[in-house]
Coordinates of C-alpha atoms in Angstrom, one line a residue:
X1 CA -151.9 54.5 107.6
X2 CA -155.0 52.8 106.2
X3 CA -155.3 49.0 105.5
X4 CA -156.0 47.7 102.0
X5 CA -158.9 45.3 101.4
X6 CA -156.4 42.5 101.1
X7 CA -154.9 43.4 104.5
X8 CA -158.3 43.7 106.1
X9 CA -159.0 40.1 105.1
X10 CA -155.5 38.9 106.0
X11 CA -155.6 40.4 109.5
X12 CA -159.3 39.8 110.2
X13 CA -158.7 37.8 113.4
X14 CA -156.6 40.7 114.7
X15 CA -159.2 43.3 113.7
X16 CA -161.9 41.6 115.8
X17 CA -159.7 41.5 118.9
X18 CA -160.8 44.3 121.2
X19 CA -157.2 45.0 122.4
X20 CA -155.8 45.1 118.8
X21 CA -158.5 46.1 116.3
X22 CA -157.9 48.5 113.4
X23 CA -155.8 51.0 115.4
X24 CA -153.5 48.3 116.7
X25 CA -153.1 46.7 113.3
X26 CA -152.2 50.1 111.9
X27 CA -149.5 50.5 114.6
X28 CA -148.1 47.1 113.5
X29 CA -148.1 48.3 109.9
X30 CA -146.2 51.5 110.8
X31 CA -143.7 49.7 113.0
X32 CA -140.0 49.1 112.2
X33 CA -138.6 46.1 114.0
X34 CA -135.0 45.0 114.0
X35 CA -134.4 41.3 114.6
X36 CA -130.9 40.3 115.7
X37 CA -130.2 36.8 114.4
X38 CA -132.2 34.6 112.0
X39 CA -131.4 31.4 113.9
X40 CA -133.2 29.3 116.4
X41 CA -135.0 32.2 118.1
X42 CA -135.1 34.5 115.1
X43 CA -136.7 32.0 112.7
X44 CA -140.1 31.7 114.5
X45 CA -139.9 35.3 115.7
X46 CA -139.5 36.6 112.1
X47 CA -142.3 34.4 110.8
X48 CA -144.8 35.5 113.4
X49 CA -143.9 39.2 113.0
X50 CA -144.3 38.9 109.3
X51 CA -147.6 37.1 109.7
X52 CA -148.8 39.8 112.1
X53 CA -148.2 42.5 109.6
X54 CA -145.2 44.4 110.9
X55 CA -144.5 47.0 108.2
X56 CA -140.7 46.8 108.1
X57 CA -138.6 44.0 109.5
X58 CA -134.8 44.4 109.6
X59 CA -132.7 41.2 109.9
X60 CA -129.1 41.3 111.1
X61 CA -127.2 38.1 110.7
X62 CA -123.8 37.3 109.1
X63 CA -124.2 33.5 109.0
X64 CA -125.1 31.0 106.2
X65 CA -127.6 28.1 106.5
X66 CA -126.1 24.8 107.4
X67 CA -127.7 21.4 107.7
X68 CA -127.4 21.3 111.5
X69 CA -129.5 24.5 111.6
X70 CA -132.6 22.9 110.2
X71 CA -133.5 21.0 113.4
X72 CA -134.7 24.3 114.9
X73 CA -134.3 27.2 112.4
X74 CA -137.6 26.6 110.7
X75 CA -137.6 29.7 108.4
X76 CA -134.9 28.0 106.3
X77 CA -135.1 24.8 104.3
X78 CA -132.9 22.1 102.8
X79 CA -132.5 24.0 99.5
X80 CA -131.2 27.0 101.4
X81 CA -128.1 25.3 102.7
X82 CA -125.1 27.5 102.0
X83 CA -127.2 30.6 101.4
X84 CA -126.9 33.7 103.7
X85 CA -129.6 33.5 106.3
X86 CA -130.8 37.0 105.6
X87 CA -131.6 36.0 102.0
X88 CA -133.3 32.8 103.0
X89 CA -135.4 34.6 105.6
X90 CA -136.3 37.3 103.2
X91 CA -137.6 34.8 100.7
X92 CA -139.7 33.1 103.4
X93 CA -141.2 36.5 104.5
X94 CA -142.1 37.2 100.8
X95 CA -144.0 33.9 100.6
X96 CA -145.8 34.5 103.8
X97 CA -146.8 38.2 103.6
X98 CA -146.0 40.4 100.5
X99 CA -147.0 43.5 102.5
X100 CA -143.9 43.4 104.7
X101 CA -140.8 45.3 103.7
X102 CA -137.5 43.5 104.6
X103 CA -134.2 45.2 105.2
X104 CA -131.2 42.9 105.4
X105 CA -128.0 43.6 107.3
X106 CA -125.5 40.7 106.7
X107 CA -123.3 41.8 109.5
X108 CA -122.4 40.8 113.1
X109 CA -123.4 43.5 115.6
X110 CA -120.5 44.9 117.7
X111 CA -120.2 47.7 120.2
X112 CA -118.9 49.8 117.3
X113 CA -121.8 49.4 114.8
X114 CA -124.8 48.6 117.0
X115 CA -125.9 52.1 117.7
X116 CA -126.0 53.2 114.1
X117 CA -128.1 50.2 113.0
X118 CA -130.5 50.3 116.0
X119 CA -131.4 54.0 115.7
X120 CA -133.1 53.2 112.4
X121 CA -135.8 51.1 114.1
X122 CA -138.6 51.5 116.6
X123 CA -137.9 48.3 118.6
X124 CA -135.3 45.6 118.7
X125 CA -135.7 41.8 119.3
X126 CA -132.4 40.1 120.1
X127 CA -132.2 36.4 119.4
X128 CA -128.4 36.2 119.3
X129 CA -126.5 33.3 120.7
X130 CA -123.5 35.0 122.3
X131 CA -122.9 37.4 125.2
X132 CA -120.8 39.9 123.3
X133 CA -123.7 40.6 121.0
X134 CA -126.3 40.7 123.8
X135 CA -124.4 43.3 125.7
X136 CA -123.6 45.4 122.6
X137 CA -127.3 45.3 121.6
X138 CA -128.6 46.1 125.1
X139 CA -126.2 49.0 125.7
X140 CA -127.0 50.4 122.3
X141 CA -130.7 50.2 122.9
X142 CA -130.3 52.2 126.1
X143 CA -128.2 54.8 124.4
X144 CA -130.5 55.1 121.5
X145 CA -133.7 55.0 123.6
X146 CA -135.1 51.9 122.0
X147 CA -137.2 49.1 123.6
X148 CA -135.5 45.7 123.6
X149 CA -137.1 42.2 123.8
X150 CA -134.3 39.7 124.5
X151 CA -134.3 35.9 125.0
X152 CA -131.7 33.2 125.6
X153 CA -131.8 29.4 125.1
X154 CA -130.1 26.7 127.1
X155 CA -130.4 23.0 126.5
X156 CA -133.9 22.5 128.0
X157 CA -134.3 25.9 129.5
X158 CA -134.8 29.5 128.3
X159 CA -135.5 33.0 129.5
X160 CA -137.2 36.1 128.1
X161 CA -137.6 39.7 129.2
X162 CA -138.2 43.2 127.9
X163 CA -136.0 46.2 128.6
X164 CA -137.1 49.8 128.5
X165 CA -134.2 51.2 130.4
X166 CA -134.5 54.7 128.9
X167 CA -137.8 55.2 130.7
X168 CA -138.9 55.4 134.3
X169 CA -141.4 53.1 136.0
X170 CA -144.6 54.1 137.8
X171 CA -142.6 54.7 141.0
X172 CA -140.4 57.3 139.3
X173 CA -137.3 55.1 139.5
X174 CA -135.5 54.2 136.3
X175 CA -136.5 50.9 134.6
X176 CA -133.8 48.3 134.9
X177 CA -131.2 47.8 132.2
X178 CA -129.9 44.4 131.0
X179 CA -126.9 45.0 133.2
X180 CA -129.1 45.3 136.2
X181 CA -130.2 41.8 135.5
X182 CA -126.9 40.4 134.3
X183 CA -124.1 42.8 135.5
X184 CA -121.4 41.3 133.4
X185 CA -120.9 38.4 131.0
X186 CA -119.6 35.1 132.2
X187 CA -116.0 34.2 131.6
X188 CA -115.2 33.0 128.1
X189 CA -115.9 29.3 127.8
X190 CA -117.8 29.1 131.1
X191 CA -121.1 28.4 129.3
X192 CA -121.0 25.8 126.4
X193 CA -122.2 26.9 123.0
X194 CA -125.3 25.4 121.3
X195 CA -123.0 23.3 119.1
X196 CA -121.2 21.9 122.2
X197 CA -124.2 21.3 124.5
X198 CA -127.2 21.0 122.1
X199 CA -130.6 22.5 122.3
X200 CA -134.1 21.2 122.0
X201 CA -135.4 22.5 118.7
X202 CA -139.1 22.9 119.7
X203 CA -138.0 25.0 122.7
X204 CA -136.5 27.6 120.2
X205 CA -139.9 27.7 118.5
X206 CA -141.7 28.3 121.8
X207 CA -139.4 31.1 122.8
X208 CA -139.3 32.7 119.4
X209 CA -143.1 32.8 119.4
X210 CA -143.1 34.4 122.9
X211 CA -140.6 37.0 121.7
X212 CA -143.0 37.8 118.8
X213 CA -145.9 38.1 121.3
X214 CA -143.9 40.5 123.4
X215 CA -142.8 42.7 120.4
X216 CA -146.5 42.9 119.3
X217 CA -147.6 43.8 122.8
X218 CA -145.0 46.6 123.0
X219 CA -146.1 48.0 119.7
X220 CA -149.9 47.7 120.2
X221 CA -149.9 48.4 123.9
X222 CA -152.1 45.7 125.4
X223 CA -151.7 43.8 128.7
X224 CA -148.7 43.8 131.0
X225 CA -145.2 43.8 129.5
X226 CA -142.2 41.9 130.7
X227 CA -140.4 45.1 131.8
X228 CA -138.8 44.3 135.2
X229 CA -139.9 40.7 134.9
X230 CA -137.9 37.6 133.7
X231 CA -139.8 34.7 132.3
X232 CA -138.0 31.4 132.9
X233 CA -139.0 28.3 131.0
X234 CA -138.0 24.7 132.0
X235 CA -138.9 22.3 129.2
X236 CA -138.1 19.2 131.2
X237 CA -140.9 19.9 133.7
X238 CA -143.0 22.1 131.4
X239 CA -142.7 24.8 134.1
X240 CA -143.0 28.6 133.6
X241 CA -141.7 30.8 136.3
X242 CA -141.7 34.6 136.6
X243 CA -139.1 36.6 138.6
X244 CA -139.1 40.3 139.2
X245 CA -136.0 42.4 139.1
X246 CA -135.3 46.1 139.5
X247 CA -133.0 48.9 138.7
X248 CA -129.5 48.6 140.2
X249 CA -128.1 52.0 141.0
X250 CA -124.6 50.7 140.5
X251 CA -125.2 49.7 136.8
X252 CA -122.8 51.5 134.4
X253 CA -125.5 52.8 132.1
X254 CA -128.1 54.5 134.2
X255 CA -126.6 54.1 137.7
X256 CA -125.9 56.8 140.2
X257 CA -122.2 57.7 140.6
X258 CA -121.0 56.8 144.0

């Protein structure tokens, strides 16, 4: 898939990167990425994926823009209040990069519909804000053999990892699933929502940008991915920590029956 003269100029700073170059940019152009959520994480994620030249971006979100979103959901603006987020995000992508195809899915992902949607894409980036969606997405990615980049926000803290649970690691053992890291969701109401507890807007920007970095890395194939590693960010102390985790043979997706 060749690049047009306009694309060569647009992506010039990628093309001169040794680890990206023309072949890497062509991989980005061929890629189909599904973004779950066009909110705090999804907003910067979508912007940087579009700017990077992802060929097709799917956006799944059933919400509309509200005034309280604008403190962190930077892909939307004041005139967008009341509009579906998928429409507002599509317009923003069009202004940023006309070479990107956008597919909108104004739905909430559930265990019943996740697999059908996910199988139409090469890689999934989950920026959802609830555990029901996170588990539905991660399970579907395992079953459909799709890589998953997933992040979560707290008030001043956040986490990010990449899941390739359908593959094996260098040691021949299965890569960990999301359920190896978080075996089961917390009880309902145990963790306050963003509306209840608040969230630092700029932290969403940091983590959404890191999600975009990880998606681009997984597509192009440079550096070391976050498979089996959990990045933890503490915005109070500006501290970044990395924790390793592995396959749990007792997980319900790829575990060994006892």
